[in-house]
PDB file of C-alpha atoms in Angstrom:
ATOM      1  CA  MET A 994     145.110  85.653  90.473  1.00  0.00           C
ATOM      2  CA  VAL A 995     142.343  86.160  87.385  1.00  0.00           C
ATOM      3  CA  LEU A 996     143.763  87.223  84.165  1.00  0.00           C
ATOM      4  CA  GLN A 997     141.289  89.710  81.970  1.00  0.00           C
ATOM      5  CA  GLN A 998     139.599  87.735  79.210  1.00  0.00           C
ATOM      6  CA  GLY A 999     140.199  88.520  75.699  1.00  0.00           C
ATOM      7  CA  MET A1000     143.200  90.560  76.143  1.00  0.00           C
ATOM      8  CA  PRO A1001     146.937  88.839  75.534  1.00  0.00           C
ATOM      9  CA  VAL A1002     148.289  87.741  78.209  1.00  0.00           C
ATOM     10  CA  PRO A1003     151.752  89.757  79.495  1.00  0.00           C
ATOM     11  CA  ILE A1004     153.525  87.328  81.468  1.00  0.00           C
ATOM     12  CA  TRP A1005     157.600  88.611  82.846  1.00  0.00           C
ATOM     13  CA  GLY A1006     159.863  88.528  85.248  1.00  0.00           C
ATOM     14  CA  THR A1007     163.604  88.126  85.987  1.00  0.00           C
ATOM     15  CA  ALA A1008     166.465  85.712  85.427  1.00  0.00           C
ATOM     16  CA  ASP A1009     170.213  85.812  84.303  1.00  0.00           C
ATOM     17  CA  ALA A1010     170.861  87.972  81.292  1.00  0.00           C
ATOM     18  CA  GLY A1011     170.540  85.709  78.391  1.00  0.00           C
ATOM     19  CA  GLU A1012     168.585  82.622  80.519  1.00  0.00           C
ATOM     20  CA  GLU A1013     166.111  80.952  78.575  1.00  0.00           C
ATOM     21  CA  VAL A1014     162.463  81.149  79.888  1.00  0.00           C
ATOM     22  CA  THR A1015     159.737  78.543  79.037  1.00  0.00           C
ATOM     23  CA  VAL A1016     156.544  79.732  80.014  1.00  0.00           C
ATOM     24  CA  THR A1017     154.076  77.363  80.044  1.00  0.00           C
ATOM     25  CA  LEU A1018     149.927  78.782  80.569  1.00  0.00           C
ATOM     26  CA  GLY A1019     147.100  76.126  80.162  1.00  0.00           C
ATOM     27  CA  ASP A1020     147.941  74.573  76.723  1.00  0.00           C
ATOM     28  CA  GLN A1021     150.052  77.917  75.491  1.00  0.00           C
ATOM     29  CA  LYS A1022     153.948  77.519  75.569  1.00  0.00           C
ATOM     30  CA  LYS A1023     155.943  80.716  75.337  1.00  0.00           C
ATOM     31  CA  SER A1024     159.833  81.280  75.612  1.00  0.00           C
ATOM     32  CA  ALA A1025     162.177  84.218  75.724  1.00  0.00           C
ATOM     33  CA  ALA A1026     165.652  84.945  76.577  1.00  0.00           C
ATOM     34  CA  ALA A1027     166.444  87.346  79.304  1.00  0.00           C
ATOM     35  CA  GLY A1028     167.358  90.712  78.303  1.00  0.00           C
ATOM     36  CA  ALA A1029     171.293  92.504  79.686  1.00  0.00           C
ATOM     37  CA  GLU A1030     169.488  93.571  82.700  1.00  0.00           C
ATOM     38  CA  GLY A1031     167.879  89.895  83.544  1.00  0.00           C
ATOM     39  CA  ARG A1032     164.364  90.883  82.178  1.00  0.00           C
ATOM     40  CA  TRP A1033     162.183  88.806  80.204  1.00  0.00           C
ATOM     41  CA  MET A1034     158.547  88.951  78.892  1.00  0.00           C
ATOM     42  CA  VAL A1035     156.204  86.899  76.744  1.00  0.00           C
ATOM     43  CA  ARG A1036     152.705  87.624  75.819  1.00  0.00           C
ATOM     44  CA  PHE A1037     150.136  84.739  75.237  1.00  0.00           C
ATOM     45  CA  GLU A1038     147.237  84.367  72.965  1.00  0.00           C
ATOM     46  CA  PRO A1039     144.306  85.744  74.538  1.00  0.00           C
ATOM     47  CA  ILE A1040     141.979  83.466  76.815  1.00  0.00           C
ATOM     48  CA  LYS A1041     138.012  83.324  77.055  1.00  0.00           C
ATOM     49  CA  ALA A1042     136.559  83.289  80.524  1.00  0.00           C
ATOM     50  CA  GLU A1043     135.760  80.265  81.788  1.00  0.00           C
ATOM     51  CA  GLN A1044     138.905  78.631  80.532  1.00  0.00           C
ATOM     52  CA  GLY A1045     140.136  77.412  83.834  1.00  0.00           C
ATOM     53  CA  PRO A1046     141.091  77.037  86.356  1.00  0.00           C
ATOM     54  CA  LEU A1047     145.108  77.228  84.612  1.00  0.00           C
ATOM     55  CA  GLU A1048     148.173  76.249  85.721  1.00  0.00           C
ATOM     56  CA  MET A1049     151.222  78.112  84.706  1.00  0.00           C
ATOM     57  CA  THR A1050     154.844  77.026  85.071  1.00  0.00           C
ATOM     58  CA  VAL A1051     157.950  79.173  84.256  1.00  0.00           C
ATOM     59  CA  ALA A1052     160.930  77.414  84.093  1.00  0.00           C
ATOM     60  CA  GLY A1053     165.018  78.315  83.457  1.00  0.00           C
ATOM     61  CA  LYS A1054     167.321  77.893  85.770  1.00  0.00           C
ATOM     62  CA  ASN A1055     164.642  77.747  88.342  1.00  0.00           C
ATOM     63  CA  ARG A1056     161.398  76.582  88.256  1.00  0.00           C
ATOM     64  CA  LEU A1057     157.401  78.156  89.488  1.00  0.00           C
ATOM     65  CA  SER A1058     154.058  76.715  89.520  1.00  0.00           C
ATOM     66  CA  VAL A1059     151.139  78.844  89.510  1.00  0.00           C
ATOM     67  CA  SER A1060     147.604  77.024  89.941  1.00  0.00           C
ATOM     68  CA  ASP A1061     144.294  78.350  90.644  1.00  0.00           C
ATOM     69  CA  ILE A1062     144.689  80.573  87.770  1.00  0.00           C
ATOM     70  CA  LEU A1063     141.227  81.900  86.664  1.00  0.00           C
ATOM     71  CA  VAL A1064     140.020  84.127  83.639  1.00  0.00           C
ATOM     72  CA  GLY A1065     137.446  86.645  83.526  1.00  0.00           C
ATOM     73  CA  GLU A1066     137.228  90.964  84.535  1.00  0.00           C
ATOM     74  CA  VAL A1067     139.995  92.381  86.097  1.00  0.00           C
ATOM     75  CA  TRP A1068     139.497  95.904  87.302  1.00  0.00           C
ATOM     76  CA  ILE A1069     141.672  98.346  89.609  1.00  0.00           C
ATOM     77  CA  CYS A1070     139.780 100.119  92.375  1.00  0.00           C
ATOM     78  CA  SER A1071     142.338 103.387  92.844  1.00  0.00           C
ATOM     79  CA  GLY A1072     141.638 106.505  94.249  1.00  0.00           C
ATOM     80  CA  GLN A1073     141.321 108.175  97.260  1.00  0.00           C
ATOM     81  CA  SER A1074     139.823 108.466 100.811  1.00  0.00           C
ATOM     82  CA  ASN A1075     136.718 107.050  98.797  1.00  0.00           C
ATOM     83  CA  MET A1076     137.895 104.247  97.303  1.00  0.00           C
ATOM     84  CA  GLN A1077     139.873 103.283 100.454  1.00  0.00           C
ATOM     85  CA  TRP A1078     136.975 103.144 102.612  1.00  0.00           C
ATOM     86  CA  PRO A1079     136.649  99.295 104.263  1.00  0.00           C
ATOM     87  CA  VAL A1080     134.296  96.702 103.513  1.00  0.00           C
ATOM     88  CA  VAL A1081     134.598  96.976 107.752  1.00  0.00           C
ATOM     89  CA  ARG A1082     133.213 100.627 107.869  1.00  0.00           C
ATOM     90  CA  SER A1083     130.359  99.948 105.277  1.00  0.00           C
ATOM     91  CA  LYS A1084     126.736 100.015 106.466  1.00  0.00           C
ATOM     92  CA  ASN A1085     125.506  96.383 107.294  1.00  0.00           C
ATOM     93  CA  ALA A1086     129.124  95.549 107.656  1.00  0.00           C
ATOM     94  CA  ASP A1087     129.423  92.543 109.411  1.00  0.00           C
ATOM     95  CA  ARG A1088     126.152  90.873 107.422  1.00  0.00           C
ATOM     96  CA  GLU A1089     127.989  91.580 104.549  1.00  0.00           C
ATOM     97  CA  ILE A1090     131.906  90.216 105.578  1.00  0.00           C
ATOM     98  CA  ALA A1091     129.988  87.052 106.424  1.00  0.00           C
ATOM     99  CA  GLU A1092     128.326  87.066 103.145  1.00  0.00           C
ATOM    100  CA  ALA A1093     131.408  87.415 102.031  1.00  0.00           C
ATOM    101  CA  ASP A1094     132.259  84.052 100.293  1.00  0.00           C
ATOM    102  CA  TYR A1095     132.848  84.705  96.525  1.00  0.00           C
ATOM    103  CA  PRO A1096     136.344  82.450  95.795  1.00  0.00           C
ATOM    104  CA  ARG A1097     135.665  83.469  92.247  1.00  0.00           C
ATOM    105  CA  ILE A1098     136.436  86.863  93.261  1.00  0.00           C
ATOM    106  CA  ARG A1099     140.176  87.081  93.949  1.00  0.00           C
ATOM    107  CA  LEU A1100     141.524  90.430  95.568  1.00  0.00           C
ATOM    108  CA  PHE A1101     144.820  91.843  95.646  1.00  0.00           C
ATOM    109  CA  SER A1102     145.631  94.853  97.655  1.00  0.00           C
ATOM    110  CA  VAL A1103     149.005  96.797  97.166  1.00  0.00           C
ATOM    111  CA  PRO A1104     150.680  97.763  99.924  1.00  0.00           C
ATOM    112  CA  ARG A1105     150.840 101.688 101.110  1.00  0.00           C
ATOM    113  CA  THR A1106     154.728 102.334 100.906  1.00  0.00           C
ATOM    114  CA  VAL A1107     156.733 105.575  99.733  1.00  0.00           C
ATOM    115  CA  ALA A1108     158.626 105.536  96.684  1.00  0.00           C
ATOM    116  CA  ASP A1109     160.499 107.904  94.747  1.00  0.00           C
ATOM    117  CA  LYS A1110     160.147 105.962  91.300  1.00  0.00           C
ATOM    118  CA  PRO A1111     158.333 103.436  90.096  1.00  0.00           C
ATOM    119  CA  GLN A1112     158.564 100.154  91.429  1.00  0.00           C
ATOM    120  CA  ALA A1113     159.016  96.942  89.412  1.00  0.00           C
ATOM    121  CA  ASP A1114     157.649  94.318  92.812  1.00  0.00           C
ATOM    122  CA  THR A1115     155.559  94.876  95.614  1.00  0.00           C
ATOM    123  CA  GLU A1116     155.043  92.473  98.536  1.00  0.00           C
ATOM    124  CA  ALA A1117     151.399  91.041  97.891  1.00  0.00           C
ATOM    125  CA  ARG A1118     149.671  88.378  97.026  1.00  0.00           C
ATOM    126  CA  TRP A1119     145.932  87.737  95.496  1.00  0.00           C
ATOM    127  CA  GLU A1120     143.529  85.799  97.579  1.00  0.00           C
ATOM    128  CA  ALA A1121     139.917  84.315  96.935  1.00  0.00           C
ATOM    129  CA  CYS A1122     137.152  86.612  98.693  1.00  0.00           C
ATOM    130  CA  ALA A1123     136.070  85.695 102.025  1.00  0.00           C
ATOM    131  CA  PRO A1124     135.080  86.703 105.363  1.00  0.00           C
ATOM    132  CA  THR A1125     138.633  86.852 106.680  1.00  0.00           C
ATOM    133  CA  ALA A1126     139.916  88.657 103.374  1.00  0.00           C
ATOM    134  CA  ILE A1127     137.249  90.979 103.081  1.00  0.00           C
ATOM    135  CA  PRO A1128     136.978  93.445 106.416  1.00  0.00           C
ATOM    136  CA  GLU A1129     139.868  95.862 104.655  1.00  0.00           C
ATOM    137  CA  PHE A1130     139.226  95.761 101.218  1.00  0.00           C
ATOM    138  CA  SER A1131     137.731  98.568  99.741  1.00  0.00           C
ATOM    139  CA  ALA A1132     134.025  98.182 100.308  1.00  0.00           C
ATOM    140  CA  VAL A1133     133.292 100.278  96.667  1.00  0.00           C
ATOM    141  CA  GLY A1134     135.808  98.081  94.705  1.00  0.00           C
ATOM    142  CA  TYR A1135     134.377  95.075  96.147  1.00  0.00           C
ATOM    143  CA  PHE A1136     130.642  96.030  96.379  1.00  0.00           C
ATOM    144  CA  PHE A1137     131.327  96.646  92.130  1.00  0.00           C
ATOM    145  CA  GLY A1138     133.123  94.176  91.947  1.00  0.00           C
ATOM    146  CA  ARG A1139     130.298  91.065  93.519  1.00  0.00           C
ATOM    147  CA  ASP A1140     127.770  92.904  90.895  1.00  0.00           C
ATOM    148  CA  LEU A1141     129.914  92.173  88.126  1.00  0.00           C
ATOM    149  CA  HIS A1142     130.651  88.720  89.245  1.00  0.00           C
ATOM    150  CA  LYS A1143     126.666  88.330  89.663  1.00  0.00           C
ATOM    151  CA  GLU A1144     125.778  89.683  86.220  1.00  0.00           C
ATOM    152  CA  LEU A1145     128.241  88.416  83.734  1.00  0.00           C
ATOM    153  CA  LYS A1146     128.827  84.738  85.802  1.00  0.00           C
ATOM    154  CA  VAL A1147     132.851  85.073  84.934  1.00  0.00           C
ATOM    155  CA  PRO A1148     135.844  85.499  87.854  1.00  0.00           C
ATOM    156  CA  VAL A1149     136.639  89.005  88.806  1.00  0.00           C
ATOM    157  CA  GLY A1150     140.174  90.100  90.033  1.00  0.00           C
ATOM    158  CA  LEU A1151     140.064  93.249  92.385  1.00  0.00           C
ATOM    159  CA  ILE A1152     143.103  95.186  92.391  1.00  0.00           C
ATOM    160  CA  HIS A1153     143.250  97.498  95.458  1.00  0.00           C
ATOM    161  CA  THR A1154     145.603 100.801  95.177  1.00  0.00           C
ATOM    162  CA  SER A1155     143.721 103.387  96.612  1.00  0.00           C
ATOM    163  CA  TRP A1156     145.857 105.997  99.606  1.00  0.00           C
ATOM    164  CA  GLY A1157     143.425 108.555 101.110  1.00  0.00           C
ATOM    165  CA  GLY A1158     144.300 111.914 101.184  1.00  0.00           C
ATOM    166  CA  THR A1159     147.480 112.032  98.985  1.00  0.00           C
ATOM    167  CA  PRO A1160     147.553 114.408  96.004  1.00  0.00           C
ATOM    168  CA  ALA A1161     147.519 113.596  92.346  1.00  0.00           C
ATOM    169  CA  GLU A1162     151.138 114.802  92.510  1.00  0.00           C
ATOM    170  CA  SER A1163     152.108 112.212  95.082  1.00  0.00           C
ATOM    171  CA  TRP A1164     151.550 109.729  91.859  1.00  0.00           C
ATOM    172  CA  THR A1165     153.329 111.488  88.907  1.00  0.00           C
ATOM    173  CA  GLU A1166     156.769 110.927  88.227  1.00  0.00           C
ATOM    174  CA  GLN A1167     159.241 114.149  89.443  1.00  0.00           C
ATOM    175  CA  ALA A1168     160.530 114.460  85.820  1.00  0.00           C
ATOM    176  CA  VAL A1169     156.655 114.997  84.511  1.00  0.00           C
ATOM    177  CA  LEU A1170     156.051 117.272  87.410  1.00  0.00           C
ATOM    178  CA  GLU A1171     159.406 119.482  86.989  1.00  0.00           C
ATOM    179  CA  GLY A1172     158.106 120.302  82.914  1.00  0.00           C
ATOM    180  CA  GLU A1173     155.174 121.511  84.743  1.00  0.00           C
ATOM    181  CA  PRO A1174     155.705 125.516  85.371  1.00  0.00           C
ATOM    182  CA  ASP A1175     152.873 125.056  87.714  1.00  0.00           C
ATOM    183  CA  PHE A1176     154.621 122.518  90.240  1.00  0.00           C
TER     184      PHE A1176
END
C-alpha cells in the first residue's frame, strides 16, 4: 500500500468490545481500546515520503503484519465512463501495458458492488503496478499517476473507484436525497 505523506495516518479496525489493540508503524507505536461496537482507531504522526518501506503490526488477541508499505502521494481516481476507461483500450495499449513496470506505484481497484448504505470494508487489495495488473485499471488514473511518480520521484498510490453510467444520485445516501425536494 501507499500512505499519504505529510498527513496524520489513521489506522482502524475491529476487535472485541474493550479489547486493547497496539499498532506499530515504522518507529511509531499507538494503542487504543475497541469501543462498545468493536471499532478502534489510532492516528500516527505524519510520515515523510521515502521513509520506508515500512512494516505495520496490529496486535491484540490476534496479530496482523503488513510489510512493504510505501509513503508518498495517494490519489482517488473516481468518476464515470471517462475514468473507468481501461488502459487495455487506450492508445498504444500493448506498448503501454508492456512498459507498466513501476513497483513504487501501487494500485487499488474498488469492486463495483451495489449497496443501500455505506460499507465498512471491501474485498480488494493493493498491488504493485506491473504489466499483469494494469490492463483493466483506469487509463486516466494510470497515466496521471505515472506522470506524477516520474515528476515527484515519490511512491504513488492510486485508488480506482469509478463506475461508468451511474448518476450522481446513486452515490448519495438515501437520507440526503430524501431531504432534497427535487429527488
